CSV table of C-alpha atoms and ligand atoms in Angstrom, one decimal:
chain,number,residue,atom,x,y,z
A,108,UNK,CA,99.2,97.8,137.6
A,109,UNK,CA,100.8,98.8,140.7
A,110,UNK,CA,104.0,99.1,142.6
A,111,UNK,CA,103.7,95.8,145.2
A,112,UNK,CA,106.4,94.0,146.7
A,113,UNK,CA,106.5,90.4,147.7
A,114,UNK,CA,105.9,91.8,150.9
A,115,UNK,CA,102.6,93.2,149.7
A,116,UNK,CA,104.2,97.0,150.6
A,117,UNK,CA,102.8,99.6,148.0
A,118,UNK,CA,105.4,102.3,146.7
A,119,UNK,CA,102.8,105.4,145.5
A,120,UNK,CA,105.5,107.8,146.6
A,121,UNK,CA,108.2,108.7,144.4
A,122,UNK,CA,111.6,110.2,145.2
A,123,UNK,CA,112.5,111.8,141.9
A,124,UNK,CA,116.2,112.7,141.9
A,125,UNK,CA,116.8,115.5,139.3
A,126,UNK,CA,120.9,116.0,139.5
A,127,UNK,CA,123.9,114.4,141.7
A,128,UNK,CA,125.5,118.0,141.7
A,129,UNK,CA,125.2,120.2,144.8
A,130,UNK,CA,126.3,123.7,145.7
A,131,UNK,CA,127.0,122.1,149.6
A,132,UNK,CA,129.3,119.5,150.6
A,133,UNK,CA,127.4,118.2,154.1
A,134,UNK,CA,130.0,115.9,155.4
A,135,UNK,CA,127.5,112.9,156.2
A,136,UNK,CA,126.7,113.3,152.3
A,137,UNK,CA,129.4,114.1,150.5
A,138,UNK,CA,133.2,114.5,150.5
A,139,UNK,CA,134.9,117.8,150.3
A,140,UNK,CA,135.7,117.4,146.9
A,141,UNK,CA,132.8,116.2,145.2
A,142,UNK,CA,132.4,113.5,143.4
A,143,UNK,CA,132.6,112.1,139.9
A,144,UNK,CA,129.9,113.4,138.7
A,145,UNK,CA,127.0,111.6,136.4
A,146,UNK,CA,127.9,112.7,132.8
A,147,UNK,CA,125.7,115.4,131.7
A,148,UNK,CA,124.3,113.6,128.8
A,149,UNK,CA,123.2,110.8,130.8
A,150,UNK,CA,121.0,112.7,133.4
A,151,UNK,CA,116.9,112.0,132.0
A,152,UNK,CA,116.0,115.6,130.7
A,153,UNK,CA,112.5,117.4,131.6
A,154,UNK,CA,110.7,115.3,128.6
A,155,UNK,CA,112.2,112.1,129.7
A,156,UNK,CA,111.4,112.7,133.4
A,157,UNK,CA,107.8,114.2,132.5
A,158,UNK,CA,107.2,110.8,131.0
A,159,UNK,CA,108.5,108.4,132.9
A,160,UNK,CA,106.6,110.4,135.6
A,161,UNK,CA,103.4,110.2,133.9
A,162,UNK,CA,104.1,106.5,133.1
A,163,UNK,CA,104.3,106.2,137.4
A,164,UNK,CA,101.1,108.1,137.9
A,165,UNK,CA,98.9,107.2,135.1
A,166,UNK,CA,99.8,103.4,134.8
A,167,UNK,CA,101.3,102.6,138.2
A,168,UNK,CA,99.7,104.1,141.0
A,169,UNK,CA,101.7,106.7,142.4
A,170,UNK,CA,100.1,109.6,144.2
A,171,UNK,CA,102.8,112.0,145.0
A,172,UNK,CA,106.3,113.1,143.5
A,173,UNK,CA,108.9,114.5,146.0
A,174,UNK,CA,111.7,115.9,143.7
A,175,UNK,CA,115.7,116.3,145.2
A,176,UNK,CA,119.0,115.1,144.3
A,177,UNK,CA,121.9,116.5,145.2
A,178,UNK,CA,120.3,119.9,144.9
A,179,UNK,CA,117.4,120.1,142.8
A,180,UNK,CA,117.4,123.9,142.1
A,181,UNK,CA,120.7,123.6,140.2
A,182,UNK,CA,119.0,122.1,137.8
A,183,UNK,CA,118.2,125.3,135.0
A,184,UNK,CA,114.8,123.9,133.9
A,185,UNK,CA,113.1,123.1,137.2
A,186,UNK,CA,110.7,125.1,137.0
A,187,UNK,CA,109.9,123.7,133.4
A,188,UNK,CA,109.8,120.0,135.3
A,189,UNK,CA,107.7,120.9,138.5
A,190,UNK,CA,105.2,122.3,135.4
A,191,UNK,CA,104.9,119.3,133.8
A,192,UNK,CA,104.8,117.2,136.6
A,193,UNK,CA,102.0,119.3,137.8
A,194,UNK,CA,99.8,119.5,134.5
A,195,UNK,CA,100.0,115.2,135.2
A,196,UNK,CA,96.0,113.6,135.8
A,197,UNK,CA,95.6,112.1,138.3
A,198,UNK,CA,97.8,115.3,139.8
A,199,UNK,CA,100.0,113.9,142.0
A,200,UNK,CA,101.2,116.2,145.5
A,201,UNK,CA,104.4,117.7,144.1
A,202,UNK,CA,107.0,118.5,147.1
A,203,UNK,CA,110.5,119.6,147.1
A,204,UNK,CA,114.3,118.5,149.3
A,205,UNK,CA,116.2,121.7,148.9
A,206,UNK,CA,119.3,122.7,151.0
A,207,UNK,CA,117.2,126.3,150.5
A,208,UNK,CA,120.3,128.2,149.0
A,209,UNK,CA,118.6,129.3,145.8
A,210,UNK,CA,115.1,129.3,147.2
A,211,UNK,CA,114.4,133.0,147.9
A,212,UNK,CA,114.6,133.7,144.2
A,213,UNK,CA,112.8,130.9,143.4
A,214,UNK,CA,110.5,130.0,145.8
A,215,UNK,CA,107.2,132.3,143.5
A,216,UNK,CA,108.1,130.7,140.4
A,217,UNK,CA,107.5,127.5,142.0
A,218,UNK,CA,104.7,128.4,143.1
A,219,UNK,CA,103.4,129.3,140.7
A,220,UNK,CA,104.2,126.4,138.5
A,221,UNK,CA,102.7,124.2,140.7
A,222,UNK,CA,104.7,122.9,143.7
A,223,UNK,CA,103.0,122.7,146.6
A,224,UNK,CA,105.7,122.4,149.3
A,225,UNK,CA,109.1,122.2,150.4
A,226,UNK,CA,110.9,120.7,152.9
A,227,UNK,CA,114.3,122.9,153.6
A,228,UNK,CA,117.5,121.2,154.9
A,229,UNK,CA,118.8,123.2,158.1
A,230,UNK,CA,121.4,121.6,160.8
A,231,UNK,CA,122.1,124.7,162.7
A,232,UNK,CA,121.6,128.6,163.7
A,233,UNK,CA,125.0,129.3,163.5
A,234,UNK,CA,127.0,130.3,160.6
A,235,UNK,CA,130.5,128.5,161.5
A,236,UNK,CA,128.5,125.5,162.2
A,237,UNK,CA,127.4,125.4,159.0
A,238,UNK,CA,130.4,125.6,157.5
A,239,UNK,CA,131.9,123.3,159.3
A,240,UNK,CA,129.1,121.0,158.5
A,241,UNK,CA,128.5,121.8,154.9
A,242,UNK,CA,131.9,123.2,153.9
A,243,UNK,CA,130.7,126.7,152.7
A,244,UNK,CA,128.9,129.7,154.0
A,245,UNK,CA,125.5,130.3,152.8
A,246,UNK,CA,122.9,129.9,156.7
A,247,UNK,CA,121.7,133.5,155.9
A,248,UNK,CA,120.6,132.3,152.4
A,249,UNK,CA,119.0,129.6,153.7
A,250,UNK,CA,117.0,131.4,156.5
A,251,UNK,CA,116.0,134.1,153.5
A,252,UNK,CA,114.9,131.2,151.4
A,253,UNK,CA,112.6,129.3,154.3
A,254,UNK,CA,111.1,133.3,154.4
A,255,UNK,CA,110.3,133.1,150.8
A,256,UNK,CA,109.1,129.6,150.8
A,257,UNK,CA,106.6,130.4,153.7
A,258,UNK,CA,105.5,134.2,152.1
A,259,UNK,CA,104.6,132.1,148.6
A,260,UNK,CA,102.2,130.1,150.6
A,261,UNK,CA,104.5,126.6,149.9
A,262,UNK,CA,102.9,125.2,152.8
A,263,UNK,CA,104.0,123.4,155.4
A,264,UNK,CA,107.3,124.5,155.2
A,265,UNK,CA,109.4,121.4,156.9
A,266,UNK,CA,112.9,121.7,158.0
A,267,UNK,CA,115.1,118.8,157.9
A,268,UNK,CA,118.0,118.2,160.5
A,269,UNK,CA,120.7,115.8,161.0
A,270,UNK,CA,122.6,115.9,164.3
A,271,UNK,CA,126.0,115.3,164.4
A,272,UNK,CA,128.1,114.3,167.4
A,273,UNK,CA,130.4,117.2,168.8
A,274,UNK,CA,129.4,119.2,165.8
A,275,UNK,CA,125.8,120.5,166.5
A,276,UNK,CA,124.2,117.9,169.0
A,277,UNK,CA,123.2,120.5,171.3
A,278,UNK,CA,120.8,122.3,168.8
A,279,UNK,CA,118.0,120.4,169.1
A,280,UNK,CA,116.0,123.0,171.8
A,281,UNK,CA,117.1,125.5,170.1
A,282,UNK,CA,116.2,124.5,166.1
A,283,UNK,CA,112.9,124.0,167.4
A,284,UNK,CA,112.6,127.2,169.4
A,285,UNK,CA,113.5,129.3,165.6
A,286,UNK,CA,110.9,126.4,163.9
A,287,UNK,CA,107.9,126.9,166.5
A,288,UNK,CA,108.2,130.7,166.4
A,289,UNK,CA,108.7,130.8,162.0
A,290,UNK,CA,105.7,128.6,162.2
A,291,UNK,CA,107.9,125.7,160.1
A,292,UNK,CA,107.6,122.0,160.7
A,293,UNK,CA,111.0,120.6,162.3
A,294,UNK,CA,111.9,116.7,161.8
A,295,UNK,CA,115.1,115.6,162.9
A,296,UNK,CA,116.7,112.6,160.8
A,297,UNK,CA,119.0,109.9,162.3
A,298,UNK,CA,122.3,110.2,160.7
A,299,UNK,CA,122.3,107.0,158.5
A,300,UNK,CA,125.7,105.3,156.9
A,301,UNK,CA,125.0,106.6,153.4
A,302,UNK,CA,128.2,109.1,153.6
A,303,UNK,CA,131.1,108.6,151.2
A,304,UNK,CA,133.7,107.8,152.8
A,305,UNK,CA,131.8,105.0,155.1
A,306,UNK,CA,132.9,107.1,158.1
A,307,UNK,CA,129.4,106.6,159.9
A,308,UNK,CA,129.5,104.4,163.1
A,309,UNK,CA,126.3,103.5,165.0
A,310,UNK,CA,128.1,104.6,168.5
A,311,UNK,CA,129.1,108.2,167.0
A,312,UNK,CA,125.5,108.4,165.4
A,313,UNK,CA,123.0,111.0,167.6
A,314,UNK,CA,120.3,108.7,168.3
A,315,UNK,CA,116.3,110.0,167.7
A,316,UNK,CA,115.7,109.1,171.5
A,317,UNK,CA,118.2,110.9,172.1
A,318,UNK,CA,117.1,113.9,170.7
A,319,UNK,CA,113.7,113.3,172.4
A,320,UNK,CA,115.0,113.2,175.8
A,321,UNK,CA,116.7,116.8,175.4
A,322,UNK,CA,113.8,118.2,173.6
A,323,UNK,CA,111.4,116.9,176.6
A,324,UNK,CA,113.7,118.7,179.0
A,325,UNK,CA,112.3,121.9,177.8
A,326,UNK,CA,109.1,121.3,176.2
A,327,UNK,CA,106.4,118.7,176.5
A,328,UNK,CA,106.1,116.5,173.6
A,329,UNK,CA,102.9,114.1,173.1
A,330,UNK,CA,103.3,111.6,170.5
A,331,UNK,CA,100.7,111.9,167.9
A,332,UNK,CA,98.6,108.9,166.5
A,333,UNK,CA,98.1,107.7,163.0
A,334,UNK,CA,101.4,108.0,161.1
A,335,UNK,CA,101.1,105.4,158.5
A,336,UNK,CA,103.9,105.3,156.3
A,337,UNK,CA,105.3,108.6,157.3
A,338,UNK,CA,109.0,108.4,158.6
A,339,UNK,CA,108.7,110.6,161.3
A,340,UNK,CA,107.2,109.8,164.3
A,341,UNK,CA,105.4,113.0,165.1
A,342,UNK,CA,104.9,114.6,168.2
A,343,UNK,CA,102.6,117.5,169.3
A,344,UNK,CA,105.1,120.4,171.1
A,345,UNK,CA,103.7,121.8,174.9
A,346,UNK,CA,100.0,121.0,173.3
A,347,UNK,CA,100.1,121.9,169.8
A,348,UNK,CA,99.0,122.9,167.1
A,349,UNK,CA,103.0,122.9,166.5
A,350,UNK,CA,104.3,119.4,165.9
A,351,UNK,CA,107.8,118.4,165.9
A,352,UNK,CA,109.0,115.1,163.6
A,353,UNK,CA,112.0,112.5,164.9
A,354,UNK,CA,112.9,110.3,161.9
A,355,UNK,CA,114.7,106.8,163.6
A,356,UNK,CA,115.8,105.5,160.4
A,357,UNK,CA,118.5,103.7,161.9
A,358,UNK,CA,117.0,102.5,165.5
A,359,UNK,CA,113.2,102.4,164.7
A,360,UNK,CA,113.3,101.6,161.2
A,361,UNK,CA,110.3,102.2,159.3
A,362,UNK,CA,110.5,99.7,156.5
A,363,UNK,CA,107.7,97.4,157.1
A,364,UNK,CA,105.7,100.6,156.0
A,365,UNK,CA,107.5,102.3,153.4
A,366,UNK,CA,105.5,103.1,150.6
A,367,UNK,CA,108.9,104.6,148.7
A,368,UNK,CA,110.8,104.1,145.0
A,369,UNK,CA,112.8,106.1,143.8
A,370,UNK,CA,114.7,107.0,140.6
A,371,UNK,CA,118.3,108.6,140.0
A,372,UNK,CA,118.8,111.3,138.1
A,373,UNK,CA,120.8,109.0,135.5
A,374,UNK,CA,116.9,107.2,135.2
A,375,UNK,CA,117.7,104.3,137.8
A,376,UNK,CA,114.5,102.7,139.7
A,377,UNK,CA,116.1,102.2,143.4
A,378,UNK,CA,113.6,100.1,145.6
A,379,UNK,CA,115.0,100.8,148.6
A,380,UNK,CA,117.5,104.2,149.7
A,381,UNK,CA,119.8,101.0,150.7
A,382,UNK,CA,119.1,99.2,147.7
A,383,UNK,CA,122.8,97.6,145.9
A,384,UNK,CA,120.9,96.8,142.7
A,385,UNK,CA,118.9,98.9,140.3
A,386,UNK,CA,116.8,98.6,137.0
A,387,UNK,CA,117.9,101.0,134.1
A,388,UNK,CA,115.1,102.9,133.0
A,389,UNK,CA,117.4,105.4,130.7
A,390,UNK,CA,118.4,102.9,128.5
A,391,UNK,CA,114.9,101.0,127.3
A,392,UNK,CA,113.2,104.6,127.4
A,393,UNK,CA,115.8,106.1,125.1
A,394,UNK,CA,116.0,103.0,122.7
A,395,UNK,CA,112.3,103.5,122.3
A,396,UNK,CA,110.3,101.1,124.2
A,397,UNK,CA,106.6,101.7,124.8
A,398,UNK,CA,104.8,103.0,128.0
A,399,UNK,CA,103.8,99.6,128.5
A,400,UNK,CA,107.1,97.8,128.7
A,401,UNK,CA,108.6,100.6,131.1
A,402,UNK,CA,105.8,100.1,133.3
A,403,UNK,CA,106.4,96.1,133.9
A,404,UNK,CA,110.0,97.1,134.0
A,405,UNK,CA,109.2,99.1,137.6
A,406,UNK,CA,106.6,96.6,138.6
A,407,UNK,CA,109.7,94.0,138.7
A,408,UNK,CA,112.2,96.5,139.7
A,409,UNK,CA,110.0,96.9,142.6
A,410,UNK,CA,108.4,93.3,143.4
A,411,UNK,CA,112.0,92.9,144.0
A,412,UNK,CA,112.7,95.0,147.1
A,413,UNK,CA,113.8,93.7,149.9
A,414,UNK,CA,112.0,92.8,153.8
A,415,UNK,CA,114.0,96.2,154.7
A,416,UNK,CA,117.6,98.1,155.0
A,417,UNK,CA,119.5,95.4,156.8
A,418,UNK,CA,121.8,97.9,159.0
A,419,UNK,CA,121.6,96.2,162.0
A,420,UNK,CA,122.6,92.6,160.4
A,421,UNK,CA,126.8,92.0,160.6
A,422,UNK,CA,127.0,91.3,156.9
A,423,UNK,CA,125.3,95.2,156.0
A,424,UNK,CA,126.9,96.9,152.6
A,425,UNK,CA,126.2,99.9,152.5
A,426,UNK,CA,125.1,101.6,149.0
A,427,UNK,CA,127.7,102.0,146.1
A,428,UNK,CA,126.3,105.8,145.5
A,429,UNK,CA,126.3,108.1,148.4
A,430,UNK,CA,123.2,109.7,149.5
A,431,UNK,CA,123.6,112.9,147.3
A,432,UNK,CA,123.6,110.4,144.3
A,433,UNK,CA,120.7,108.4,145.2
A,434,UNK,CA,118.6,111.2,145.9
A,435,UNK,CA,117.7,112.1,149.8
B,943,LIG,N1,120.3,118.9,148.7
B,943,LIG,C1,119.0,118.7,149.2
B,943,LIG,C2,119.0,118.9,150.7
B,943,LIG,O1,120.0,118.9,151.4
B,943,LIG,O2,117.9,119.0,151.2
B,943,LIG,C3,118.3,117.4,148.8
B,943,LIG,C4,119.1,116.2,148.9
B,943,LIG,S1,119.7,115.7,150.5
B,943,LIG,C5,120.5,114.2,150.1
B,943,LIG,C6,118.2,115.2,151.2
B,943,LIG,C7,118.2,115.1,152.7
B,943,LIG,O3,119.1,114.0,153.1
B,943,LIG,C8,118.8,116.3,153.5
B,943,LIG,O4,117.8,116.7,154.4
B,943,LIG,C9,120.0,115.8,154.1
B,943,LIG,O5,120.2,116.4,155.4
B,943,LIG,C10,119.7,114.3,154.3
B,943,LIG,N2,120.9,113.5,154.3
B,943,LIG,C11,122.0,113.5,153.5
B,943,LIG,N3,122.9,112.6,153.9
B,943,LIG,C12,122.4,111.9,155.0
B,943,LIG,C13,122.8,110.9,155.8
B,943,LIG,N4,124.0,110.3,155.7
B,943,LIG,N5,122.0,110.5,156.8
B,943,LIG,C14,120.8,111.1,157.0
B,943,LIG,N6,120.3,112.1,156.3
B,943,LIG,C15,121.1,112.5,155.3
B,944,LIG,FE1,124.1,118.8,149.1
B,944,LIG,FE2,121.9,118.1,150.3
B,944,LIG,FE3,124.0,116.4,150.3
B,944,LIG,FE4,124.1,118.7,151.7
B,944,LIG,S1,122.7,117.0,152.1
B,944,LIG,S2,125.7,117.9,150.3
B,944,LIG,S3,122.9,120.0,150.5
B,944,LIG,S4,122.8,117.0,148.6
């Protein structure tokens, strides 16, 4: 069996989302208070997860497991998970989404227990900005944890940045000056409306051409060929080998390509980051049902997505979970 739409897209990448808890409150993610969090004893636990997992890579075709949440290295037995998903035949490529706060102490453990890369959430170089944009201090933690990331050899090491309009718009030069001389692959996401208080507005957004424009003011980008179902259209930075990465979710999106599922940390299959309907996973797998019966349970979940996000149409809903809940 494998993961195909009606529009013949295959998903062999999966998002795993292992908690809905963060120790950051971005403001396009999250509201300063948190949220009502998923009860404890409904979040899939390492067994559940290394099964359901091997159910997606032995039976269904997927190929590579990218795990995040909220923050992923909350969770107390991640290094337990990323072992198990790494002990899976075929072994899938095991990556991680981390806002990089706990990743200095943690970065040789995973490692070690098989993860082979991270990508590391960083918006800006300076430490009231990030406050400001995700609520609490922590920028020197984060640029200790990229360090450790790179020293255990958890290669590429991709940073992640969302722009935000009279907040840290005019960081783009310089996010990529720090990434081309760390040696660290910078990709800049379009801010899309998956916030929670539906504050996002298309004409406040900072748009990926945008960001092009002021990076080409000071450096000469090529764009590269070839990028398949990656999100990011890539560019090569004043001749390479450096690359820089500008993610148009919103203005270029990538749909017709995405090869994507992804399940909550509550054990939800989402076909689509946009997706307003789910299949529960938790329930079936904990009442018992066989490997089998799971499986056809994703191929539908899947079969069902749709032609693609549907932002630009009037009648657009966005998401009932925010992003940290769906799993970035
Ligand atoms: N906590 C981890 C982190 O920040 O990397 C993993 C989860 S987070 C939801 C994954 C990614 O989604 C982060 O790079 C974050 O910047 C991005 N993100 C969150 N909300 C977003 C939004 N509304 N639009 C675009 N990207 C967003
Ligand atoms: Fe937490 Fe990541 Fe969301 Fe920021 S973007 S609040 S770090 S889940």
């Amino acid at each position: 069996m494998r993961l195909v739409d009606a529009f013949g897209r295959v998903a062999t990448d999966l998002r795993l989302s292992l908690t809905d808890r963060c120790n950051l409150r971005c403001t396009y993610c999250m509201p300063a208070e948190g949220l009502p969090w998923i009860p404890r004893a409904e979040l899939l636990t390492a067994a559940e997860l290394a099964r359901l997992a091997r159910i997606a890579v032995t039976r269904l075709g997927v190929r590579s497991i990218r795990l995040t949440g909220g923050e992923p290295t909350l969770r107390p037995d991640l290094i337990e998970i990323v072992a198990q998903l790494a002990a899976l035949r075929p072994r899938p490529e095991l990556s991680l989404t981390t806002n990089g706060l706990r990743l200095r102490g943690m970065a040789e453990g995973l490692r070690a227990a098989g993860l082979d890369r991270v990508n590391v959430s960083l918006d800006t170089l300076d430490p009231q900005r990030f406050r400001r944009i995700s609520r609490r201090d922590g920028l020197a933690d984060v640029l200790a944890g990229l360090d450790a990331a790179a020293a255990a050899g958890l290669h590429p090491v991709k940073v992640n940045a969302v722009l935000v309009r009279g907040v840290n718009e005019d960081e783009a030069v310089s996010l990529l000056r720090f990434c081309l001389r760390c040696c660290y692959e910078l990709r800049f996401i379009e801010q899309m409306p998956l916030d929670p208080h539906g504050a996002w507005n298309r004409a406040g957004m900072v748009t990926a051409a945008e960001i092009r424009s002021a990076l080409s003011e000071h450096h000469r980008l090529v764009p590269m060929p070839g990028r398949g179902s990656a999100p990011a259209e890539s560019f090569l930075v004043d001749d390479g080998p450096a690359r820089v990465g500008l993610i148009a979710a919103v203005t270029a999106p990538f749909c017709q390509a995405c090869d994507r599922v992804r399940l909550t940390a509550d054990g939800q299959i989402r076909n689509c980051l946009f997706a307003r309907v789910e299949t529960d996973l938790r329930t079936p797998l904990r009442a018992g049902e066989a490997d089998e019966d799971l499986a056809t349970r994703w191929v539908m979940a899947v079969h069902a997505k749709k032609a693609g996000h549907g932002i630009d149409d009037p009648a657009f809903v966005a998401p009932q979970r925010p992003m940290s809940a769906i799993g970035g």
